[in-house]
Coordinates of C-alpha atoms and ligand atoms in Angstrom, one line a residue:
M1 CA -1.9 10.5 -18.3
C2 CA -1.7 14.2 -18.7
G3 CA -2.5 16.2 -21.8
I4 CA 0.0 18.1 -23.9
V5 CA -0.2 20.7 -26.6
G6 CA 2.4 22.6 -28.6
A7 CA 2.4 25.0 -31.5
V8 CA 4.9 26.7 -33.9
A9 CA 3.3 29.6 -35.8
Q10 CA 3.7 33.2 -36.9
R11 CA 0.9 34.3 -34.6
D12 CA 0.8 34.4 -30.8
V13 CA 0.2 30.7 -29.8
S14 CA -0.9 31.2 -26.3
P15 CA -4.7 31.2 -26.9
I16 CA -4.4 28.1 -29.1
L17 CA -2.5 26.3 -26.2
L18 CA -4.9 27.5 -23.5
E19 CA -7.9 26.3 -25.6
G20 CA -6.2 22.9 -26.3
L21 CA -5.5 22.4 -22.7
K22 CA -9.2 23.0 -21.8
R23 CA -10.1 20.3 -24.3
L24 CA -7.5 17.9 -22.8
E25 CA -8.5 18.4 -19.2
Y26 CA -10.3 15.1 -19.2
R27 CA -6.8 13.5 -19.2
G28 CA -5.8 15.2 -15.9
Y29 CA -6.6 18.3 -14.1
D30 CA -4.5 18.7 -10.9
S31 CA -2.2 21.3 -12.2
A32 CA -1.4 23.1 -15.5
G33 CA 1.2 25.3 -17.2
L34 CA 2.4 26.7 -20.3
A35 CA 5.8 28.0 -21.7
I36 CA 6.3 30.3 -24.7
V37 CA 9.5 31.6 -26.4
D38 CA 8.8 35.4 -26.4
N39 CA 9.9 37.9 -28.9
E40 CA 13.3 38.3 -27.1
N41 CA 13.8 34.6 -27.5
V42 CA 13.4 34.1 -23.7
I43 CA 11.3 31.2 -22.5
Q44 CA 8.5 32.6 -20.3
R45 CA 6.4 30.2 -18.1
I46 CA 3.1 30.2 -16.0
R47 CA 2.2 27.2 -13.8
V48 CA -0.6 26.8 -11.5
L49 CA -1.9 24.3 -8.9
G50 CA -5.4 23.6 -10.1
K51 CA -7.4 23.5 -13.4
V52 CA -6.8 25.2 -16.7
N53 CA -9.4 27.9 -15.7
Q54 CA -6.9 29.0 -13.1
L55 CA -4.0 29.0 -15.7
Q56 CA -6.3 31.1 -17.9
Q57 CA -6.8 33.6 -15.1
E58 CA -3.1 33.9 -14.3
H59 CA -2.5 34.2 -18.1
D60 CA -5.2 37.0 -18.3
N61 CA -3.4 38.9 -15.5
S62 CA 0.0 38.7 -17.1
P63 CA -0.3 37.3 -20.6
L64 CA 2.6 35.5 -22.4
S65 CA 3.0 36.0 -26.1
G66 CA 5.1 34.3 -28.7
G67 CA 5.0 32.0 -31.8
T68 CA 6.5 28.8 -30.3
G69 CA 5.1 27.2 -27.2
I70 CA 4.2 24.1 -25.2
A71 CA 1.6 23.5 -22.6
H72 CA 0.4 20.7 -20.2
T73 CA -2.4 19.6 -17.9
R74 CA -1.3 17.2 -15.3
W75 CA -2.5 14.0 -13.6
A76 CA 0.1 13.4 -10.9
T77 CA 2.1 10.2 -10.9
H78 CA 5.6 11.1 -9.5
G79 CA 5.3 13.9 -7.1
K80 CA 2.1 15.4 -5.6
P81 CA 0.1 18.0 -7.5
S82 CA 2.0 21.3 -6.9
V83 CA 3.3 24.3 -8.9
S84 CA 6.9 23.1 -8.7
N85 CA 5.8 19.6 -10.1
A86 CA 3.5 21.1 -12.8
H87 CA 4.9 21.2 -16.4
P88 CA 6.6 22.6 -18.5
H89 CA 9.9 21.9 -16.8
I90 CA 12.7 24.0 -17.7
C91 CA 16.5 23.5 -17.6
R92 CA 18.8 26.4 -17.2
E93 CA 16.3 28.7 -18.9
K94 CA 17.2 27.1 -22.2
I95 CA 15.0 24.0 -22.7
A96 CA 11.4 23.6 -21.8
L97 CA 9.6 20.4 -22.0
V98 CA 6.2 18.8 -21.4
H99 CA 5.7 15.0 -21.0
N100 CA 2.9 12.6 -20.8
G101 CA 3.8 9.1 -19.6
I102 CA 6.3 7.7 -16.9
I103 CA 10.1 7.5 -17.1
E104 CA 10.7 4.3 -15.3
N105 CA 14.5 4.6 -14.9
H106 CA 14.3 8.3 -13.6
E107 CA 15.9 7.4 -10.2
S108 CA 19.1 6.3 -11.7
L109 CA 19.2 9.2 -14.1
R110 CA 18.5 11.5 -11.3
Q111 CA 21.5 10.2 -9.4
Q112 CA 23.8 10.6 -12.4
Q113 CA 22.6 14.1 -13.1
K114 CA 23.0 15.2 -9.4
Q115 CA 26.6 14.0 -9.7
A116 CA 27.0 16.1 -12.8
G117 CA 25.8 19.1 -10.9
F118 CA 22.2 19.4 -11.8
E119 CA 19.8 20.7 -9.1
F120 CA 16.3 19.3 -9.1
K121 CA 13.4 21.6 -8.5
S122 CA 10.6 19.0 -8.7
E123 CA 9.8 15.6 -7.5
T124 CA 8.8 14.5 -11.0
D125 CA 10.2 11.7 -13.3
T126 CA 10.1 14.2 -16.0
E127 CA 12.8 16.5 -15.0
V128 CA 15.6 14.1 -15.9
V129 CA 14.5 14.3 -19.4
V130 CA 14.8 18.1 -19.7
N131 CA 18.1 18.0 -17.9
G132 CA 19.2 15.1 -20.2
I133 CA 18.5 17.2 -23.4
Y134 CA 20.4 20.1 -21.9
Q135 CA 23.4 17.9 -21.2
A136 CA 23.3 16.5 -24.6
L137 CA 23.1 19.9 -26.2
Q138 CA 26.5 20.7 -24.5
I139 CA 28.0 18.1 -26.6
N140 CA 26.0 18.6 -29.9
P141 CA 24.2 21.9 -30.2
D142 CA 21.4 20.6 -32.4
I143 CA 18.2 20.2 -30.5
L144 CA 17.1 17.3 -32.6
E145 CA 20.2 15.3 -32.1
A146 CA 20.1 16.1 -28.3
V147 CA 16.5 14.7 -28.1
F148 CA 17.7 11.6 -30.1
E149 CA 20.6 11.1 -27.7
T150 CA 18.4 11.7 -24.6
I151 CA 15.7 9.3 -25.5
T152 CA 18.1 6.4 -26.0
R153 CA 18.7 6.6 -22.2
L154 CA 14.9 6.6 -21.3
E155 CA 12.8 3.6 -20.2
G156 CA 9.1 3.8 -19.9
A157 CA 6.5 5.6 -21.9
Y158 CA 6.6 9.2 -23.1
A159 CA 5.1 11.7 -25.4
L160 CA 7.3 14.8 -25.3
G161 CA 7.2 18.4 -26.6
V162 CA 10.5 20.2 -26.4
I163 CA 11.3 23.9 -27.1
N164 CA 14.7 25.6 -27.1
S165 CA 15.3 29.3 -26.6
D166 CA 18.4 29.0 -28.8
D167 CA 16.4 27.7 -31.8
P168 CA 13.1 29.4 -31.0
K169 CA 11.1 28.6 -34.1
R170 CA 11.4 24.9 -33.8
L171 CA 9.4 22.2 -31.8
I172 CA 10.4 18.8 -31.3
A173 CA 7.9 16.0 -30.6
V174 CA 8.4 12.3 -29.5
R175 CA 6.0 9.6 -29.3
K176 CA 6.7 6.4 -27.4
G177 CA 4.1 4.6 -25.5
S178 CA 1.9 7.6 -25.1
P179 CA -0.3 9.2 -27.8
L180 CA 0.7 12.1 -29.9
V181 CA -0.8 13.7 -33.0
I182 CA 0.5 16.5 -35.2
G183 CA -2.0 19.1 -36.4
I184 CA -1.2 20.7 -39.8
G185 CA -2.1 24.3 -40.3
I186 CA -1.3 26.8 -43.1
G187 CA 2.2 27.9 -42.3
E188 CA 1.9 26.5 -38.8
Y189 CA 2.0 23.2 -37.0
F190 CA 0.6 21.9 -33.7
I191 CA 1.0 18.9 -31.5
A192 CA -1.5 17.5 -29.0
S193 CA -2.3 14.3 -27.1
D194 CA -5.4 14.0 -29.2
V195 CA -7.1 15.6 -32.2
F196 CA -9.8 17.0 -30.1
A197 CA -7.4 19.6 -28.6
L198 CA -6.6 20.9 -32.0
L199 CA -10.0 20.9 -33.8
P200 CA -10.5 24.7 -33.4
V201 CA -7.3 25.2 -35.5
T202 CA -7.2 22.4 -37.9
Q203 CA -9.0 19.2 -39.2
R204 CA -5.8 17.7 -40.8
F205 CA -3.7 15.3 -38.6
I206 CA -0.8 12.9 -38.7
F207 CA -0.7 10.3 -36.1
L208 CA 2.8 9.6 -35.0
E209 CA 3.8 6.0 -34.6
E210 CA 5.6 4.3 -31.9
G211 CA 9.2 5.6 -31.6
D212 CA 8.6 8.5 -34.0
V213 CA 10.4 11.9 -33.5
A214 CA 9.1 14.9 -35.4
D215 CA 11.2 18.0 -36.1
I216 CA 8.7 20.8 -36.6
R217 CA 9.2 24.3 -37.9
R218 CA 6.6 26.7 -39.1
D219 CA 7.1 25.7 -42.7
S220 CA 8.5 22.2 -42.4
L221 CA 7.8 18.9 -40.8
V222 CA 10.3 16.0 -40.9
I223 CA 9.4 12.8 -39.1
Y224 CA 11.9 10.2 -38.2
D225 CA 10.9 6.6 -37.3
K226 CA 12.3 4.6 -34.4
N227 CA 15.3 3.8 -36.5
R228 CA 16.0 7.5 -37.1
K229 CA 15.0 7.1 -40.8
V230 CA 13.1 10.0 -42.4
T231 CA 9.6 8.7 -42.9
E232 CA 6.3 9.7 -44.3
R233 CA 3.1 9.3 -42.3
P234 CA -0.3 9.7 -43.9
I235 CA -2.5 12.8 -43.4
N236 CA -5.9 12.2 -42.0
V237 CA -8.8 14.6 -42.3
S238 CA -11.0 14.4 -39.1
E239 CA -14.7 14.7 -39.5
L240 CA -15.1 15.8 -36.0
S241 CA -16.3 19.4 -35.5
A242 CA -14.8 21.7 -33.1
D243 CA -18.0 22.2 -31.1
V244 CA -18.3 18.5 -30.0
A245 CA -17.1 19.8 -26.7
D246 CA -20.2 21.8 -26.2
K247 CA -22.5 20.9 -23.2
A248 CA -25.5 21.7 -25.4
G249 CA -27.3 23.3 -22.5
Y250 CA -26.8 20.5 -20.0
R251 CA -25.3 21.3 -16.6
H252 CA -22.6 18.7 -17.0
Y253 CA -21.0 16.7 -19.8
M254 CA -22.0 13.6 -17.9
L255 CA -25.7 14.5 -18.0
K256 CA -25.4 15.4 -21.7
E257 CA -23.9 12.1 -22.3
I258 CA -26.4 10.1 -20.4
F259 CA -29.2 11.8 -22.4
S260 CA -27.4 11.3 -25.7
Q261 CA -27.4 7.5 -25.3
P262 CA -30.4 6.9 -27.5
D263 CA -28.6 8.6 -30.3
A264 CA -25.3 7.0 -29.5
I265 CA -26.9 3.6 -29.6
A266 CA -28.7 4.4 -32.8
E267 CA -25.5 5.6 -34.4
S268 CA -23.6 2.5 -33.2
L269 CA -26.1 0.4 -35.0
K270 CA -26.3 2.4 -38.2
N271 CA -24.9 0.5 -41.2
R272 CA -24.1 -2.4 -38.7
V273 CA -27.3 -4.2 -39.3
D274 CA -29.0 -4.6 -42.6
E275 CA -32.4 -6.4 -43.1
D276 CA -32.3 -7.6 -39.6
Q277 CA -28.9 -9.2 -39.9
V278 CA -25.6 -8.1 -38.4
V279 CA -23.1 -6.8 -41.1
I280 CA -20.2 -8.9 -40.0
S281 CA -17.6 -7.1 -42.2
E282 CA -18.0 -4.0 -39.8
F283 CA -15.7 -5.9 -37.5
G284 CA -13.0 -6.1 -40.2
Q285 CA -12.4 -7.7 -43.5
N286 CA -11.4 -11.0 -42.2
A287 CA -14.0 -11.2 -39.6
E288 CA -16.4 -13.6 -41.2
S289 CA -13.7 -16.2 -41.6
V290 CA -12.3 -15.7 -38.1
F291 CA -15.7 -15.8 -36.4
S292 CA -16.6 -19.0 -38.1
Q293 CA -13.6 -20.7 -36.5
V294 CA -14.0 -19.2 -33.0
K295 CA -14.3 -21.8 -30.2
A296 CA -13.7 -19.6 -27.2
V297 CA -13.5 -16.0 -26.4
K298 CA -11.2 -14.1 -23.9
I299 CA -12.2 -10.6 -23.1
V300 CA -9.7 -8.1 -21.3
A301 CA -10.5 -4.5 -20.3
C302 CA -10.4 -2.2 -17.3
G303 CA -13.1 -0.4 -15.2
T304 CA -16.4 0.2 -16.9
S305 CA -15.2 -1.5 -20.0
Y306 CA -14.4 -4.6 -17.9
H307 CA -18.1 -4.5 -16.7
A308 CA -19.2 -4.4 -20.3
G309 CA -17.1 -7.6 -20.9
L310 CA -18.8 -9.3 -17.9
I311 CA -22.2 -8.7 -19.4
A312 CA -21.1 -9.8 -22.8
A313 CA -19.6 -13.1 -21.4
G314 CA -23.1 -14.1 -20.0
W315 CA -24.5 -13.4 -23.5
M316 CA -21.7 -15.3 -25.2
E317 CA -22.2 -18.5 -23.2
E318 CA -26.0 -18.3 -23.2
I319 CA -26.7 -17.2 -26.8
A320 CA -23.7 -18.2 -28.9
N321 CA -22.8 -21.3 -26.8
I322 CA -19.2 -20.2 -26.8
S323 CA -17.0 -20.4 -23.6
C324 CA -16.1 -16.8 -22.7
H325 CA -13.7 -15.7 -19.9
V326 CA -13.3 -12.0 -18.9
E327 CA -10.2 -10.6 -17.1
I328 CA -9.0 -7.2 -15.8
A329 CA -6.2 -6.0 -18.1
S330 CA -3.8 -5.1 -15.3
E331 CA -3.9 -8.7 -14.0
F332 CA -4.0 -10.4 -17.4
R333 CA -0.8 -8.6 -18.7
Y334 CA 1.4 -10.0 -15.8
R335 CA -0.2 -13.6 -15.6
K336 CA 0.8 -16.6 -17.4
S337 CA -2.5 -17.9 -19.0
V338 CA -3.3 -20.8 -21.2
V339 CA -4.7 -20.1 -24.6
T340 CA -7.2 -22.8 -25.7
E341 CA -7.6 -23.7 -29.4
S342 CA -9.3 -21.1 -31.6
T343 CA -9.8 -18.4 -29.0
L344 CA -10.6 -14.9 -30.1
F345 CA -9.0 -12.2 -28.0
V346 CA -11.3 -9.2 -27.5
C347 CA -10.2 -5.9 -25.8
I348 CA -12.7 -3.3 -24.9
S349 CA -11.6 0.4 -24.4
Q350 CA -13.5 3.6 -24.8
S351 CA -10.3 5.7 -25.3
G352 CA -8.2 3.1 -27.0
E353 CA -5.3 4.4 -25.0
T354 CA -5.5 2.6 -21.6
A355 CA -2.1 1.5 -20.9
D356 CA -3.0 -1.8 -19.3
T357 CA -5.4 -2.8 -22.0
L358 CA -2.9 -1.9 -24.7
A359 CA -0.2 -4.0 -22.9
A360 CA -2.8 -7.0 -22.7
L361 CA -3.4 -6.6 -26.4
Q362 CA 0.4 -6.6 -27.1
K363 CA 0.8 -9.7 -25.0
A364 CA -2.1 -11.4 -26.7
K365 CA -0.5 -10.7 -30.1
Q366 CA 2.5 -12.8 -29.1
E367 CA 0.1 -15.7 -28.0
P368 CA -1.7 -18.3 -30.2
Y369 CA -5.1 -16.4 -30.3
I370 CA -6.8 -16.9 -33.5
S371 CA -7.2 -13.1 -33.8
T372 CA -7.4 -9.9 -31.8
L373 CA -10.4 -7.7 -31.9
A374 CA -10.7 -4.2 -30.3
I375 CA -14.0 -2.7 -29.4
C376 CA -13.2 1.0 -29.1
N377 CA -14.8 4.4 -29.4
V378 CA -11.7 6.3 -30.8
A379 CA -11.0 5.5 -34.5
E380 CA -7.4 6.7 -34.5
S381 CA -6.4 5.2 -31.0
T382 CA -3.3 3.0 -30.5
I383 CA -5.5 0.1 -29.5
T384 CA -7.5 0.1 -32.8
R385 CA -4.2 0.5 -34.7
E386 CA -2.7 -2.4 -32.9
S387 CA -5.7 -4.8 -33.3
E388 CA -6.3 -7.1 -36.2
L389 CA -10.1 -6.7 -36.2
V390 CA -11.8 -3.5 -34.9
F391 CA -15.4 -2.5 -34.2
L392 CA -15.8 1.2 -33.5
T393 CA -18.6 2.2 -31.2
H394 CA -20.1 5.4 -32.7
A395 CA -20.8 7.0 -29.3
G396 CA -19.1 10.4 -30.2
P397 CA -16.5 11.9 -27.9
E398 CA -17.1 11.2 -24.2
I399 CA -15.9 14.1 -22.1
G400 CA -17.3 13.3 -18.6
V401 CA -14.7 11.2 -16.7
A402 CA -17.4 8.7 -15.7
S403 CA -18.1 6.5 -18.7
T404 CA -21.9 6.4 -19.6
K405 CA -22.7 6.4 -23.4
A406 CA -19.4 4.6 -24.1
F407 CA -20.5 1.8 -21.9
T408 CA -24.0 1.3 -23.3
T409 CA -22.6 1.4 -26.9
Q410 CA -20.0 -1.2 -26.0
L411 CA -22.8 -3.5 -24.9
V412 CA -24.5 -2.9 -28.2
A413 CA -21.3 -3.8 -30.1
L414 CA -20.7 -6.8 -27.9
F415 CA -24.2 -8.1 -28.6
L416 CA -23.6 -7.7 -32.3
L417 CA -20.4 -9.9 -31.8
V418 CA -22.3 -12.4 -29.9
I419 CA -24.8 -12.7 -32.8
A420 CA -22.0 -12.8 -35.3
I421 CA -20.1 -15.6 -33.6
G422 CA -23.4 -17.3 -32.6
R423 CA -24.3 -17.7 -36.3
N424 CA -22.2 -20.8 -36.5
N425 CA -23.2 -22.0 -33.0
G426 CA -27.0 -22.3 -32.9
V427 CA -28.2 -18.7 -33.5
S428 CA -30.8 -19.1 -36.2
K429 CA -31.7 -16.6 -38.8
E430 CA -35.0 -16.1 -37.0
D431 CA -33.2 -15.7 -33.7
E432 CA -30.9 -13.1 -35.3
N433 CA -33.9 -11.2 -36.7
I434 CA -35.5 -10.9 -33.3
F435 CA -32.2 -9.9 -31.6
V436 CA -31.6 -7.2 -34.2
R437 CA -35.1 -5.8 -33.9
Q438 CA -34.7 -5.7 -30.0
L439 CA -31.5 -3.8 -30.4
E440 CA -33.1 -1.4 -32.7
S441 CA -35.8 -0.7 -30.2
L442 CA -33.3 0.2 -27.5
P443 CA -33.0 4.0 -28.4
G444 CA -36.7 4.3 -27.9
R445 CA -36.7 2.4 -24.7
V446 CA -33.8 4.4 -23.2
N447 CA -35.6 7.6 -24.1
Q448 CA -38.7 6.4 -22.2
L449 CA -36.6 5.5 -19.3
L450 CA -34.9 8.9 -19.2
L451 CA -38.4 10.5 -18.6
H452 CA -38.2 9.1 -15.1
K453 CA -35.3 11.4 -14.3
D454 CA -37.3 13.3 -11.7
E455 CA -38.2 10.2 -9.7
I456 CA -34.5 9.1 -9.7
E457 CA -33.4 12.7 -8.6
A458 CA -35.8 12.3 -5.7
M459 CA -34.4 8.9 -4.9
A460 CA -30.9 10.4 -4.8
K461 CA -31.8 12.6 -1.8
N462 CA -31.6 9.5 0.4
F463 CA -28.1 8.9 -0.5
A464 CA -26.5 12.3 0.0
D465 CA -25.7 12.0 3.7
K466 CA -24.7 8.3 3.5
H467 CA -21.2 7.0 3.6
H468 CA -21.7 3.6 2.1
A469 CA -24.1 1.9 -0.3
L470 CA -24.6 -1.7 -1.4
F471 CA -25.7 -2.7 -5.0
L472 CA -27.1 -6.1 -5.6
G473 CA -27.8 -7.9 -8.8
R474 CA -27.9 -11.6 -10.1
G475 CA -26.7 -13.2 -13.3
S476 CA -26.0 -10.5 -16.0
F477 CA -27.3 -7.9 -13.5
L478 CA -24.4 -8.4 -11.2
P479 CA -22.0 -6.5 -13.6
V480 CA -24.9 -3.9 -14.0
A481 CA -24.8 -3.5 -10.2
M482 CA -21.0 -3.3 -10.3
E483 CA -21.2 -0.6 -12.8
G484 CA -23.8 1.3 -10.8
A485 CA -21.5 1.1 -7.7
L486 CA -18.6 2.3 -9.7
K487 CA -20.5 5.3 -11.0
L488 CA -21.6 6.2 -7.5
K489 CA -18.2 6.0 -5.9
E490 CA -16.3 7.8 -8.6
I491 CA -18.5 10.9 -8.9
S492 CA -20.1 11.2 -5.4
Y493 CA -17.3 9.7 -3.3
I494 CA -19.6 7.5 -1.5
H495 CA -18.2 4.1 -0.8
A496 CA -20.2 1.6 -2.8
E497 CA -19.9 -2.1 -3.3
A498 CA -21.6 -4.5 -5.6
Y499 CA -22.5 -8.1 -4.6
A500 CA -24.1 -11.1 -6.2
A501 CA -27.4 -11.0 -4.2
G502 CA -27.0 -14.6 -3.3
E503 CA -23.7 -13.8 -1.6
L504 CA -25.2 -11.3 0.8
K505 CA -25.6 -13.9 3.6
H506 CA -22.0 -15.0 3.2
G507 CA -20.6 -11.9 4.7
P508 CA -21.8 -8.4 3.6
L509 CA -25.3 -8.8 5.3
A510 CA -23.3 -7.9 8.5
L511 CA -23.1 -4.4 7.1
V512 CA -26.7 -3.8 6.6
D513 CA -28.6 -1.5 9.0
K514 CA -30.8 1.5 8.6
D515 CA -27.8 3.6 7.5
M516 CA -26.9 1.3 4.6
P517 CA -28.9 2.0 1.4
V518 CA -29.2 -1.1 -0.7
V519 CA -29.8 -0.7 -4.4
A520 CA -31.1 -3.7 -6.3
V521 CA -31.6 -4.3 -10.0
A522 CA -34.7 -6.6 -10.4
P523 CA -35.8 -7.4 -14.0
N524 CA -38.5 -10.0 -14.5
N525 CA -36.4 -13.0 -15.1
H526 CA -35.8 -16.5 -13.8
L527 CA -33.9 -15.2 -10.9
L528 CA -36.5 -12.7 -9.7
E529 CA -37.9 -14.9 -7.0
K530 CA -34.4 -15.7 -5.7
L531 CA -33.5 -12.0 -5.7
K532 CA -36.7 -11.1 -3.8
S533 CA -35.7 -13.5 -1.0
N534 CA -32.3 -11.8 -0.8
L535 CA -34.1 -8.5 -0.6
Q536 CA -36.2 -9.9 2.4
E537 CA -32.9 -10.5 4.1
V538 CA -32.0 -6.8 3.8
Q539 CA -35.5 -5.6 4.9
A540 CA -35.3 -7.8 8.0
R541 CA -32.2 -5.9 9.1
E542 CA -33.9 -2.5 8.7
G543 CA -31.9 -1.8 5.5
K544 CA -33.5 0.8 3.1
L545 CA -34.1 -0.7 -0.4
F546 CA -34.0 1.1 -3.7
I547 CA -35.2 -1.3 -6.4
F548 CA -35.2 -0.8 -10.1
A549 CA -37.8 -3.4 -11.0
D550 CA -39.7 -4.6 -14.0
K551 CA -43.3 -3.3 -13.8
N552 CA -44.6 -6.8 -13.7
S553 CA -42.2 -8.0 -11.1
E554 CA -44.7 -7.5 -8.1
V555 CA -42.1 -5.5 -6.2
E556 CA -44.0 -2.9 -4.3
A557 CA -43.0 0.3 -2.5
S558 CA -43.3 0.7 1.3
D559 CA -41.8 2.8 4.0
S560 CA -38.5 1.1 3.6
V561 CA -38.6 0.3 -0.1
V562 CA -38.4 2.8 -2.9
V563 CA -39.2 1.3 -6.3
L564 CA -38.6 2.6 -9.8
K565 CA -40.8 0.6 -12.3
I566 CA -39.4 -0.1 -15.7
S567 CA -41.4 -1.4 -18.5
T568 CA -40.8 -5.0 -19.6
I569 CA -37.9 -5.6 -22.0
Y570 CA -36.5 -8.6 -23.6
D571 CA -34.2 -10.2 -21.0
F572 CA -31.0 -10.1 -23.0
M573 CA -31.4 -6.3 -23.6
A574 CA -32.3 -5.5 -20.0
P575 CA -28.8 -5.0 -18.8
I576 CA -28.3 -2.2 -21.2
L577 CA -31.5 -0.5 -20.2
Y578 CA -31.1 -1.0 -16.4
T579 CA -27.7 0.7 -16.5
V580 CA -29.3 4.0 -17.4
P581 CA -31.2 4.7 -14.1
L582 CA -28.1 3.7 -12.1
Q583 CA -26.1 6.3 -14.1
L584 CA -28.7 9.0 -13.2
L585 CA -28.8 7.9 -9.6
A586 CA -25.1 8.5 -9.2
Y587 CA -25.3 11.7 -11.1
Y588 CA -28.0 13.2 -8.9
V589 CA -26.3 12.2 -5.7
A590 CA -23.1 13.8 -6.9
V591 CA -25.1 17.0 -7.8
I592 CA -26.6 17.1 -4.4
K593 CA -23.2 16.6 -2.8
G594 CA -21.8 19.5 -5.0
A595 CA -19.1 17.2 -6.3
D596 CA -17.1 17.9 -9.4
I597 CA -19.0 15.7 -11.7
D598 CA -17.2 15.9 -15.0
Q599 CA -13.8 15.8 -13.4
P600 CA -13.9 13.8 -10.1
R601 CA -10.9 14.1 -7.8
N602 CA -7.9 11.8 -8.4
L603 CA -9.2 10.5 -11.8
A604 CA -8.6 11.1 -15.4
K605 CA -10.4 10.0 -18.5
S606 CA -7.6 8.4 -20.4
V607 CA -5.4 6.2 -18.2
T608 CA -2.2 6.0 -20.3
V609 CA -0.1 5.0 -17.3
E610 CA 0.1 1.7 -15.7
Ligands
LIG1 C1 -15.3 4.8 -15.1 C2 -14.4 4.7 -16.2 C3 -13.1 3.9 -16.2 C4 -12.8 3.3 -17.5 C5 -11.5 2.7 -17.5 C6 -11.1 2.1 -18.8 O1 -16.4 5.5 -15.4 O2 -14.7 5.4 -17.2 O3 -13.3 2.8 -15.3 O4 -13.8 2.5 -18.1 O5 -10.5 3.6 -17.1 O6 -11.0 3.0 -19.8 P1 -11.1 2.8 -21.4 O7 -12.4 2.1 -21.6 O8 -10.9 3.9 -22.1 O9 -10.1 1.7 -21.7

């Protein structure tokens, strides 16, 4: 993970780098640093253990100034978070480098460089790269050639930004396995891990491709492809505005994002349905023909996106009569699996950069799937570019590390997919009309549910002193419970587990006592009575229940039961709706606990390492 920014300009680039880092902090935030070539052509560096705000403070105390610089916000992989492990790394005061990714063969390179007399000042995998460039420069004094020479020895994934005090108006950028964009200014250029970091300075971007190396000066940009041939890459004009990073008066991005779900869902449906029918071409030009041949679906994703896949699998089998299997990307990528005839491969990723999901997609492209489809929130991401079919969720940028609006819009996208595939498998025009109208009613339904925020906040007080929580659901609501448990653990640090309610008596019931809050999701469906029996088992063991129940489900509050009543919704849409109070519950528990909600410890938004 980690975020990198760089700039070559006439003006002082330090404010641009610091602002860029703040916007990239979702990628990692355990330490940060920047390096600038000053007016005497000396590389000056500041690094801190902690967040970009601390770097800003250090910088305010002793500012750096210069026209060429690089900066980094870190999510530790090799070496603990510390000042000495923070980037930029510098070799012999000549070369400074920032890196996002992992150098897999760093151990052997380190041994070779130690023998060549290099002293290591960090525990990172990155330091071998900056040393390697320095070594190569002793043979060929051109920084571009030195970078070319060095990367031939690297194994792994890396986006790099490199500056050289002997060639101070030049920045070299490399992209292999980790994202990197170039921002185009007027007489100035920038690099960053994503466009978001550079929106205050430009709207014009070039997305580097795998293996590209860019030689950047104030007034020129030359891009070399993986075969070292000069190449042209298209310029894209972003429609995002710089203030998308604004909290809009909310205390946290996560809360803003939870409350923006009605709009995000509406945006994700806009132009995707027409006269109560799904516009299948929104999945890609070829989608209609591919979908008409699909006999099975394989879904692969990580974390919250995986939970969206699990819910979709239930819909796919029940509504579209199509066999659907869901798998965690980090498992799928290393497993031999059998591809049945006419299977569509679907990967789900908010960021479109998750390393495991990307590797799974690359594996799938080598296998006899009928096609690959990405459901993604970032238009220019690697996963969307690598996939044959693409459906973009229009959730808008999600900044809080815990995924909320991305999840509910993924579910909307997946429901549209189920209808589209179902058209050839028993979903009638009338069914489709009903489904589409139900989807269109969702923004209003979510808005109504958000009005219950105070009740959920009150409920949250019961969790703040607890160390564990159980989440129960059945059928499509098991993944909803899993998502609720994931939200609680990642932002409040309370250990939370989700179970199929029917599994309780097969083990986890042993955990239940008065200190174990048990959360249950209880829509009014064919499994309600079964669920109620499972909840009786909890009550009999003095477990305190927190139930999100349909208002007609006849689940009543008592001393040991807290109930939030939810108005009745069509069963297939209910997983989308019932997710929202669980997001709010996790949020308010984390607020009470004073946790760092938008940037929980040890996590990062975009998991671009394995
Ligand atoms: C949890 C969360 C993560 C992500 C996972 C996959 O709130 O956000 O579990 O869902 O890291 O990320 P994407 O969807 O970007 O592939």
